[in-house]
Coordinates of N, CA, C and O in Angstrom, one line a residue:
X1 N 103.6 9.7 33.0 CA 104.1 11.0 33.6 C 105.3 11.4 32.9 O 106.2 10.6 32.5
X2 N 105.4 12.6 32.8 CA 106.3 13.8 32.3 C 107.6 13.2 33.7 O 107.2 13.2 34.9
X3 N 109.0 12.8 33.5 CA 110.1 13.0 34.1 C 110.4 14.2 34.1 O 110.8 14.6 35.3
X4 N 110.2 15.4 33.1 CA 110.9 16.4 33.1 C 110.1 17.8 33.8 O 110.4 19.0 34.1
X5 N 108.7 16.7 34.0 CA 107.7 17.9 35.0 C 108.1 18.1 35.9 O 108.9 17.4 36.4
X6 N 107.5 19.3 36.6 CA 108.1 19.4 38.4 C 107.1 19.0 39.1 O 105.9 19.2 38.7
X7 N 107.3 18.3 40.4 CA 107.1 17.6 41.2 C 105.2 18.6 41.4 O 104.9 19.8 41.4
X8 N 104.3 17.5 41.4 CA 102.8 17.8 41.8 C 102.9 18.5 43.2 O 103.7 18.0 44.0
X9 N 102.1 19.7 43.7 CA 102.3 19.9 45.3 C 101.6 19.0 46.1 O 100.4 18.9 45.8
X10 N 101.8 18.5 46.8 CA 101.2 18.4 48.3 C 99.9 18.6 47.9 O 99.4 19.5 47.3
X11 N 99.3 17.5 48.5 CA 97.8 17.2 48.9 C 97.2 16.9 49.7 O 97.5 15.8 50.3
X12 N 96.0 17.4 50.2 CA 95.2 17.0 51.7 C 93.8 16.5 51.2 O 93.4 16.8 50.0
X13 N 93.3 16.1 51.7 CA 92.3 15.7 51.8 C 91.4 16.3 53.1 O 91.9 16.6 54.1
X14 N 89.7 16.6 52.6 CA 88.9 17.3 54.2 C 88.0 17.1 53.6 O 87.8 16.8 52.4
X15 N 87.0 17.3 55.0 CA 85.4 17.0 54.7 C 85.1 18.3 54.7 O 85.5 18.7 55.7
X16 N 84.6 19.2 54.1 CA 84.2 19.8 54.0 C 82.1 20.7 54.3 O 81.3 20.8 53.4
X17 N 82.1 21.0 55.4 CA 80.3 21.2 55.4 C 80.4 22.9 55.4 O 81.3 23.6 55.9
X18 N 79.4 23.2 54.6 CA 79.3 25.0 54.8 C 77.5 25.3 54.7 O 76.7 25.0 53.8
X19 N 77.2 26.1 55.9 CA 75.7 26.5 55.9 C 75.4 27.5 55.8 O 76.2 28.1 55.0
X20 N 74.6 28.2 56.3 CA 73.8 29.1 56.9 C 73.2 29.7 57.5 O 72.4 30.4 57.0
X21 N 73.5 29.6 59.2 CA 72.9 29.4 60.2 C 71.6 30.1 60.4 O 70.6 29.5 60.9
X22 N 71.5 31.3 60.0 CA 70.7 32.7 59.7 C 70.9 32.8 58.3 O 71.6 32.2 57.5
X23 N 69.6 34.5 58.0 CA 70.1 35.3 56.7 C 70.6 35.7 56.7 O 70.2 36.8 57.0
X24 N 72.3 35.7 56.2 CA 73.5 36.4 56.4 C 74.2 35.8 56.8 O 75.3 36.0 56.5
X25 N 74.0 35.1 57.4 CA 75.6 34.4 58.2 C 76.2 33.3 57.3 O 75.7 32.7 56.3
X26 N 77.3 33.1 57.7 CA 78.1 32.0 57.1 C 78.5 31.1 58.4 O 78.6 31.5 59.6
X27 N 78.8 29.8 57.9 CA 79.2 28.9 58.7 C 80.1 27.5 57.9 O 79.8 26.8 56.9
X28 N 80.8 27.5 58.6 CA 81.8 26.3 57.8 C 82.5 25.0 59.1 O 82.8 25.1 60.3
X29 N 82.5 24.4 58.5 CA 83.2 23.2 59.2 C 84.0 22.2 58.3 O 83.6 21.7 57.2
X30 N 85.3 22.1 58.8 CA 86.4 21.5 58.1 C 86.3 19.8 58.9 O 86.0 19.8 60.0
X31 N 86.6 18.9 58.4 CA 87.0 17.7 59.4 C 88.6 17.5 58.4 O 88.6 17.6 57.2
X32 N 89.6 17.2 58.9 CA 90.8 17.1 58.7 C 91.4 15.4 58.8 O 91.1 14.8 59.8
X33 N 92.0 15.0 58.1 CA 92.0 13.5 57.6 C 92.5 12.7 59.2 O 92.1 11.7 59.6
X34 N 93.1 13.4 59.6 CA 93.7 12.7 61.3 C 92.7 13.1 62.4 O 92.9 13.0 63.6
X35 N 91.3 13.7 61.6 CA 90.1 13.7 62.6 C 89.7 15.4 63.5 O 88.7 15.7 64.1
X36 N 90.8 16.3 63.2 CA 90.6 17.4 64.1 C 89.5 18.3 62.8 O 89.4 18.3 61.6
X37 N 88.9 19.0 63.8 CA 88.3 20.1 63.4 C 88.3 21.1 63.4 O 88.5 21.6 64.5
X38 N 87.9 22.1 62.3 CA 88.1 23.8 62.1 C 86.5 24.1 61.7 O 85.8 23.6 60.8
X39 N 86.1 25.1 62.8 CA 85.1 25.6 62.5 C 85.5 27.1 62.0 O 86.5 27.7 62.5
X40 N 84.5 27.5 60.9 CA 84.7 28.9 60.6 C 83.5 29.9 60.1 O 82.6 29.4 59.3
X41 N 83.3 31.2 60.5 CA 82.4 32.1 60.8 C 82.5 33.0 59.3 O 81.7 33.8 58.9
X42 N 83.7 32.5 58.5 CA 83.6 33.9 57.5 C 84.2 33.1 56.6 O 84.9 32.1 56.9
X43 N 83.8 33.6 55.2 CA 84.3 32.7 54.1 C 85.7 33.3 53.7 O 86.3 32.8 52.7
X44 N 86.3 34.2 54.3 CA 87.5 35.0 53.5 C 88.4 33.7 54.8 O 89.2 33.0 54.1
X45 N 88.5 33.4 56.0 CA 89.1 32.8 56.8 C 89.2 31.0 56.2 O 90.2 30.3 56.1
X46 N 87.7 30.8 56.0 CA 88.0 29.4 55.3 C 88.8 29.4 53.9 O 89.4 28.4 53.5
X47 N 88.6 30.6 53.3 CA 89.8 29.9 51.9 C 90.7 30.2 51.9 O 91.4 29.8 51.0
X48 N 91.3 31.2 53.3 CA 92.3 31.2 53.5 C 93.5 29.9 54.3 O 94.7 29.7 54.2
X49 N 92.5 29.1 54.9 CA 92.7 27.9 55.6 C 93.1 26.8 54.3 O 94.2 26.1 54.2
X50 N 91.9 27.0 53.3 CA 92.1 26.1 52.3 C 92.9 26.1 51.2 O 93.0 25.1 50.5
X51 N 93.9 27.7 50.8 CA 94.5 27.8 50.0 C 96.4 28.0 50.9 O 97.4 28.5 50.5
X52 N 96.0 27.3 52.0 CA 97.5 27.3 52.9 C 98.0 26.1 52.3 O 97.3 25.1 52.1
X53 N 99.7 26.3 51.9 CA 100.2 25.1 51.4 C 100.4 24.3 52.6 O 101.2 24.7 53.4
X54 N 99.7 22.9 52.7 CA 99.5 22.0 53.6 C 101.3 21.4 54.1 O 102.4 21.2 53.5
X55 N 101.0 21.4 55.3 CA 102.2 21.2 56.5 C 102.9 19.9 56.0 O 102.3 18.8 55.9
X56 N 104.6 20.2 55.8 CA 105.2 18.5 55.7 C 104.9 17.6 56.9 O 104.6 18.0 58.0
X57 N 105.0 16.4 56.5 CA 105.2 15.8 57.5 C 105.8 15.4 58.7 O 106.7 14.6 58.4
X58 N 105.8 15.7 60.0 CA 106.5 15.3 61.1 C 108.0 14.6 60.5 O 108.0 13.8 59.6
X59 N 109.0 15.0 61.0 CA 110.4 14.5 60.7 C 110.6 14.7 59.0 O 111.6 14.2 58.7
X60 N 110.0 15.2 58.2 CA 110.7 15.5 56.9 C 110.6 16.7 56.2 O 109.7 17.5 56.0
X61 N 111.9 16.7 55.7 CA 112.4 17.9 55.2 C 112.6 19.1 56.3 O 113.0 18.8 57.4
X62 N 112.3 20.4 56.0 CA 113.0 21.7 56.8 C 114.7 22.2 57.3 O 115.6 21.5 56.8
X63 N 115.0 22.9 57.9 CA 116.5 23.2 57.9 C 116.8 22.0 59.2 O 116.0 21.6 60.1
X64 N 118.1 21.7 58.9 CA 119.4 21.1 59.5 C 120.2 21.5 59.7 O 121.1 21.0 60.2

């Protein structure tokens, strides 16, 4: 590794399933590494979901 690189972002990990319930429809389901789930009806909502810079951790970093 490059010292003089900047820091890699944040990473998540998900399960990802996406169907087709019908002709035309979309359907998505997220499983999220601590187990919760996101279902979703439209693909503009799921990559919006998936291109969100994933949340720090409980107690680190933010203002003081």
């Amino acid at each position: 590794m490059d010292p003089a690189a900047p820091p890699s972002p944040a990473t998540r990990q998900v399960l990802l399933s996406v169907w087709c319930p019908r002709v035309g429809e979309f359907a998505a389901r997220v499983v999220l590494a601590d187990g919760t789930l996101r279902d979703f009806d439209s693909p503009f909502e799921l990559m919006r979901f998936l291109t969100a810079p994933p949340l720090p951790p409980p107690g680190r970093g933010g203002l003081r």
